[in-house]
mmCIF file with all atom_site columns, C-alpha atoms in Angstrom:
data_model
loop_
_atom_site.group_PDB
_atom_site.id
_atom_site.type_symbol
_atom_site.label_atom_id
_atom_site.label_alt_id
_atom_site.label_comp_id
_atom_site.label_asym_id
_atom_site.label_entity_id
_atom_site.label_seq_id
_atom_site.pdbx_PDB_ins_code
_atom_site.Cartn_x
_atom_site.Cartn_y
_atom_site.Cartn_z
_atom_site.occupancy
_atom_site.B_iso_or_equiv
_atom_site.pdbx_formal_charge
_atom_site.auth_seq_id
_atom_site.auth_comp_id
_atom_site.auth_asym_id
_atom_site.auth_atom_id
_atom_site.pdbx_PDB_model_num
ATOM 1   C CA . MET A 1 1   ? -46.866 28.777 24.583 1.00 0.00 ? 1   MET A CA 1
ATOM 2   C CA . ASN A 1 2   ? -44.173 26.394 25.879 1.00 0.00 ? 2   ASN A CA 1
ATOM 3   C CA . LYS A 1 3   ? -43.468 26.377 29.574 1.00 0.00 ? 3   LYS A CA 1
ATOM 4   C CA . LEU A 1 4   ? -39.873 27.073 30.572 1.00 0.00 ? 4   LEU A CA 1
ATOM 5   C CA . ASP A 1 5   ? -38.215 24.041 32.172 1.00 0.00 ? 5   ASP A CA 1
ATOM 6   C CA . LEU A 1 6   ? -36.220 25.576 35.022 1.00 0.00 ? 6   LEU A CA 1
ATOM 7   C CA . SER A 1 7   ? -34.531 22.273 35.830 1.00 0.00 ? 7   SER A CA 1
ATOM 8   C CA . LYS A 1 8   ? -32.477 22.617 32.640 1.00 0.00 ? 8   LYS A CA 1
ATOM 9   C CA . ILE A 1 9   ? -31.092 26.019 33.629 1.00 0.00 ? 9   ILE A CA 1
ATOM 10  C CA . PRO A 1 10  ? -27.850 25.683 35.580 1.00 0.00 ? 10  PRO A CA 1
ATOM 11  C CA . TYR A 1 11  ? -28.096 27.161 39.060 1.00 0.00 ? 11  TYR A CA 1
ATOM 12  C CA . ILE A 1 12  ? -25.140 29.033 40.467 1.00 0.00 ? 12  ILE A CA 1
ATOM 13  C CA . GLU A 1 13  ? -25.298 29.427 44.219 1.00 0.00 ? 13  GLU A CA 1
ATOM 14  C CA . ARG A 1 14  ? -25.424 33.119 45.094 1.00 0.00 ? 14  ARG A CA 1
ATOM 15  C CA . ASP A 1 15  ? -22.336 33.189 47.307 1.00 0.00 ? 15  ASP A CA 1
ATOM 16  C CA . ILE A 1 16  ? -20.243 31.447 44.663 1.00 0.00 ? 16  ILE A CA 1
ATOM 17  C CA . SER A 1 17  ? -21.586 33.910 42.114 1.00 0.00 ? 17  SER A CA 1
ATOM 18  C CA . TRP A 1 18  ? -20.651 36.773 44.417 1.00 0.00 ? 18  TRP A CA 1
ATOM 19  C CA . LEU A 1 19  ? -17.079 35.456 44.716 1.00 0.00 ? 19  LEU A CA 1
ATOM 20  C CA . GLU A 1 20  ? -16.871 35.338 40.936 1.00 0.00 ? 20  GLU A CA 1
ATOM 21  C CA . PHE A 1 21  ? -18.045 38.948 40.772 1.00 0.00 ? 21  PHE A CA 1
ATOM 22  C CA . ASN A 1 22  ? -15.389 40.015 43.273 1.00 0.00 ? 22  ASN A CA 1
ATOM 23  C CA . TYR A 1 23  ? -12.805 38.087 41.249 1.00 0.00 ? 23  TYR A CA 1
ATOM 24  C CA . ARG A 1 24  ? -13.463 40.492 38.381 1.00 0.00 ? 24  ARG A CA 1
ATOM 25  C CA . VAL A 1 25  ? -12.296 43.282 40.706 1.00 0.00 ? 25  VAL A CA 1
ATOM 26  C CA . LEU A 1 26  ? -9.072  41.339 41.292 1.00 0.00 ? 26  LEU A CA 1
ATOM 27  C CA . GLN A 1 27  ? -8.657  40.950 37.543 1.00 0.00 ? 27  GLN A CA 1
ATOM 28  C CA . GLU A 1 28  ? -8.694  44.740 37.238 1.00 0.00 ? 28  GLU A CA 1
ATOM 29  C CA . ALA A 1 29  ? -5.897  44.878 39.810 1.00 0.00 ? 29  ALA A CA 1
ATOM 30  C CA . ARG A 1 30  ? -3.920  42.405 37.702 1.00 0.00 ? 30  ARG A CA 1
ATOM 31  C CA . ASP A 1 31  ? -4.371  44.364 34.480 1.00 0.00 ? 31  ASP A CA 1
ATOM 32  C CA . PRO A 1 32  ? -1.060  46.123 33.730 1.00 0.00 ? 32  PRO A CA 1
ATOM 33  C CA . THR A 1 33  ? -2.819  48.559 31.388 1.00 0.00 ? 33  THR A CA 1
ATOM 34  C CA . ASN A 1 34  ? -4.530  50.121 34.413 1.00 0.00 ? 34  ASN A CA 1
ATOM 35  C CA . PRO A 1 35  ? -2.579  52.875 36.206 1.00 0.00 ? 35  PRO A CA 1
ATOM 36  C CA . LEU A 1 36  ? -0.610  51.597 39.194 1.00 0.00 ? 36  LEU A CA 1
ATOM 37  C CA . MET A 1 37  ? -2.585  53.511 41.817 1.00 0.00 ? 37  MET A CA 1
ATOM 38  C CA . GLU A 1 38  ? -5.859  52.280 40.293 1.00 0.00 ? 38  GLU A CA 1
ATOM 39  C CA . ARG A 1 39  ? -4.548  48.728 40.515 1.00 0.00 ? 39  ARG A CA 1
ATOM 40  C CA . LEU A 1 40  ? -3.753  49.312 44.175 1.00 0.00 ? 40  LEU A CA 1
ATOM 41  C CA . LYS A 1 41  ? -7.298  50.639 44.723 1.00 0.00 ? 41  LYS A CA 1
ATOM 42  C CA . PHE A 1 42  ? -8.744  47.530 43.089 1.00 0.00 ? 42  PHE A CA 1
ATOM 43  C CA . ILE A 1 43  ? -6.741  45.376 45.516 1.00 0.00 ? 43  ILE A CA 1
ATOM 44  C CA . ALA A 1 44  ? -8.139  47.393 48.411 1.00 0.00 ? 44  ALA A CA 1
ATOM 45  C CA . ILE A 1 45  ? -11.690 47.062 47.071 1.00 0.00 ? 45  ILE A CA 1
ATOM 46  C CA . PHE A 1 46  ? -11.273 43.325 46.498 1.00 0.00 ? 46  PHE A CA 1
ATOM 47  C CA . SER A 1 47  ? -9.941  42.828 50.033 1.00 0.00 ? 47  SER A CA 1
ATOM 48  C CA . SER A 1 48  ? -12.631 44.963 51.636 1.00 0.00 ? 48  SER A CA 1
ATOM 49  C CA . ASN A 1 49  ? -15.365 43.124 49.718 1.00 0.00 ? 49  ASN A CA 1
ATOM 50  C CA . ARG A 1 50  ? -13.997 39.764 50.778 1.00 0.00 ? 50  ARG A CA 1
ATOM 51  C CA . ASP A 1 51  ? -13.789 40.847 54.426 1.00 0.00 ? 51  ASP A CA 1
ATOM 52  C CA . GLU A 1 52  ? -17.449 41.839 54.351 1.00 0.00 ? 52  GLU A CA 1
ATOM 53  C CA . PHE A 1 53  ? -18.311 38.587 52.577 1.00 0.00 ? 53  PHE A CA 1
ATOM 54  C CA . TYR A 1 54  ? -16.738 36.634 55.456 1.00 0.00 ? 54  TYR A CA 1
ATOM 55  C CA . ARG A 1 55  ? -18.449 38.716 58.114 1.00 0.00 ? 55  ARG A CA 1
ATOM 56  C CA . VAL A 1 56  ? -21.880 38.233 56.559 1.00 0.00 ? 56  VAL A CA 1
ATOM 57  C CA . ARG A 1 57  ? -22.148 35.280 54.173 1.00 0.00 ? 57  ARG A CA 1
ATOM 58  C CA . VAL A 1 58  ? -19.588 32.881 55.649 1.00 0.00 ? 58  VAL A CA 1
ATOM 59  C CA . ALA A 1 59  ? -20.956 33.595 59.131 1.00 0.00 ? 59  ALA A CA 1
ATOM 60  C CA . HIS A 1 60  ? -24.432 32.758 57.797 1.00 0.00 ? 60  HIS A CA 1
ATOM 61  C CA . HIS A 1 61  ? -23.294 29.353 56.496 1.00 0.00 ? 61  HIS A CA 1
ATOM 62  C CA . ARG A 1 62  ? -21.386 28.604 59.697 1.00 0.00 ? 62  ARG A CA 1
ATOM 63  C CA . ASN A 1 63  ? -24.518 29.321 61.718 1.00 0.00 ? 63  ASN A CA 1
ATOM 64  C CA . ILE A 1 64  ? -26.531 26.962 59.519 1.00 0.00 ? 64  ILE A CA 1
ATOM 65  C CA . ILE A 1 65  ? -23.901 24.255 59.913 1.00 0.00 ? 65  ILE A CA 1
ATOM 66  C CA . ARG A 1 66  ? -24.138 24.658 63.695 1.00 0.00 ? 66  ARG A CA 1
ATOM 67  C CA . LEU A 1 67  ? -27.885 23.998 63.561 1.00 0.00 ? 67  LEU A CA 1
ATOM 68  C CA . GLY A 1 68  ? -27.367 20.341 62.889 1.00 0.00 ? 68  GLY A CA 1
ATOM 69  C CA . LYS A 1 69  ? -28.340 17.868 60.199 1.00 0.00 ? 69  LYS A CA 1
ATOM 70  C CA . LYS A 1 70  ? -32.041 17.715 60.985 1.00 0.00 ? 70  LYS A CA 1
ATOM 71  C CA . GLU A 1 71  ? -32.553 21.443 60.504 1.00 0.00 ? 71  GLU A CA 1
ATOM 72  C CA . GLN A 1 72  ? -30.247 21.546 57.500 1.00 0.00 ? 72  GLN A CA 1
ATOM 73  C CA . LYS A 1 73  ? -32.349 18.941 55.667 1.00 0.00 ? 73  LYS A CA 1
ATOM 74  C CA . ALA A 1 74  ? -35.234 21.417 55.543 1.00 0.00 ? 74  ALA A CA 1
ATOM 75  C CA . LEU A 1 75  ? -33.110 23.824 53.497 1.00 0.00 ? 75  LEU A CA 1
ATOM 76  C CA . ASP A 1 76  ? -32.767 23.748 49.733 1.00 0.00 ? 76  ASP A CA 1
ATOM 77  C CA . PHE A 1 77  ? -28.959 23.933 49.828 1.00 0.00 ? 77  PHE A CA 1
ATOM 78  C CA . ASP A 1 78  ? -25.999 22.270 51.498 1.00 0.00 ? 78  ASP A CA 1
ATOM 79  C CA . SER A 1 79  ? -24.017 24.765 53.596 1.00 0.00 ? 79  SER A CA 1
ATOM 80  C CA . ASN A 1 80  ? -21.240 22.240 54.144 1.00 0.00 ? 80  ASN A CA 1
ATOM 81  C CA . GLN A 1 81  ? -20.652 21.918 50.404 1.00 0.00 ? 81  GLN A CA 1
ATOM 82  C CA . ILE A 1 82  ? -21.008 25.651 49.877 1.00 0.00 ? 82  ILE A CA 1
ATOM 83  C CA . MET A 1 83  ? -18.377 26.277 52.561 1.00 0.00 ? 83  MET A CA 1
ATOM 84  C CA . LYS A 1 84  ? -16.009 23.811 50.881 1.00 0.00 ? 84  LYS A CA 1
ATOM 85  C CA . ASP A 1 85  ? -16.540 25.594 47.566 1.00 0.00 ? 85  ASP A CA 1
ATOM 86  C CA . ILE A 1 86  ? -16.059 29.007 49.180 1.00 0.00 ? 86  ILE A CA 1
ATOM 87  C CA . LEU A 1 87  ? -12.786 27.954 50.828 1.00 0.00 ? 87  LEU A CA 1
ATOM 88  C CA . ARG A 1 88  ? -11.469 26.444 47.593 1.00 0.00 ? 88  ARG A CA 1
ATOM 89  C CA . ILE A 1 89  ? -12.287 29.591 45.608 1.00 0.00 ? 89  ILE A CA 1
ATOM 90  C CA . VAL A 1 90  ? -11.036 32.021 48.261 1.00 0.00 ? 90  VAL A CA 1
ATOM 91  C CA . ASN A 1 91  ? -7.755  30.136 48.664 1.00 0.00 ? 91  ASN A CA 1
ATOM 92  C CA . LYS A 1 92  ? -7.161  30.241 44.910 1.00 0.00 ? 92  LYS A CA 1
ATOM 93  C CA . GLN A 1 93  ? -8.000  33.953 44.798 1.00 0.00 ? 93  GLN A CA 1
ATOM 94  C CA . GLN A 1 94  ? -5.723  34.663 47.776 1.00 0.00 ? 94  GLN A CA 1
ATOM 95  C CA . ILE A 1 95  ? -2.779  33.040 46.010 1.00 0.00 ? 95  ILE A CA 1
ATOM 96  C CA . GLU A 1 96  ? -3.478  35.198 42.968 1.00 0.00 ? 96  GLU A CA 1
ATOM 97  C CA . LEU A 1 97  ? -3.821  38.326 45.111 1.00 0.00 ? 97  LEU A CA 1
ATOM 98  C CA . ASN A 1 98  ? -0.535  37.618 46.903 1.00 0.00 ? 98  ASN A CA 1
ATOM 99  C CA . HIS A 1 99  ? 1.275   37.035 43.623 1.00 0.00 ? 99  HIS A CA 1
ATOM 100 C CA . THR A 1 100 ? -0.118  40.211 42.088 1.00 0.00 ? 100 THR A CA 1
ATOM 101 C CA . PHE A 1 101 ? 0.678   42.358 45.106 1.00 0.00 ? 101 PHE A CA 1
ATOM 102 C CA . LEU A 1 102 ? 4.138   40.969 45.870 1.00 0.00 ? 102 LEU A CA 1
ATOM 103 C CA . ASN A 1 103 ? 5.415   40.389 42.331 1.00 0.00 ? 103 ASN A CA 1
ATOM 104 C CA . GLU A 1 104 ? 3.755   43.201 40.395 1.00 0.00 ? 104 GLU A CA 1
ATOM 105 C CA . ILE A 1 105 ? 2.437   46.022 42.554 1.00 0.00 ? 105 ILE A CA 1
ATOM 106 C CA . ILE A 1 106 ? 5.289   46.249 45.096 1.00 0.00 ? 106 ILE A CA 1
ATOM 107 C CA . PRO A 1 107 ? 8.065   46.206 42.458 1.00 0.00 ? 107 PRO A CA 1
ATOM 108 C CA . ASP A 1 108 ? 6.243   48.885 40.452 1.00 0.00 ? 108 ASP A CA 1
ATOM 109 C CA . LEU A 1 109 ? 5.814   51.022 43.578 1.00 0.00 ? 109 LEU A CA 1
ATOM 110 C CA . LYS A 1 110 ? 9.537   50.661 44.307 1.00 0.00 ? 110 LYS A CA 1
ATOM 111 C CA . LYS A 1 111 ? 10.319  51.919 40.791 1.00 0.00 ? 111 LYS A CA 1
ATOM 112 C CA . LEU A 1 112 ? 8.310   55.073 41.541 1.00 0.00 ? 112 LEU A CA 1
ATOM 113 C CA . TRP A 1 113 ? 10.287  55.775 44.724 1.00 0.00 ? 113 TRP A CA 1
ATOM 114 C CA . HIS A 1 114 ? 13.748  55.261 43.209 1.00 0.00 ? 114 HIS A CA 1
#
């Protein structure tokens, strides 16, 4: 039996993977085939998930960064790089969220009230 070479399997850092999962929630909010109120709920879920992500996971990486380089070397990941990746992804997602809410959800809600 051949042994599986794990070095050939791409590794996706868990926090980046989690952001990608939450992005799928945002995609549901962007889907115009979903009912308007469901889209609004998906925005609320996406935002709540991201808030918790910052309280727990981003705080974790910030604490590791505060430890210093010597302690960080003992870890099997680079919190500085992960934080850069997180900020890049979150900023992109925030732009998409803002666009969806301001240019799609709000106008559709206004149509309901008029």
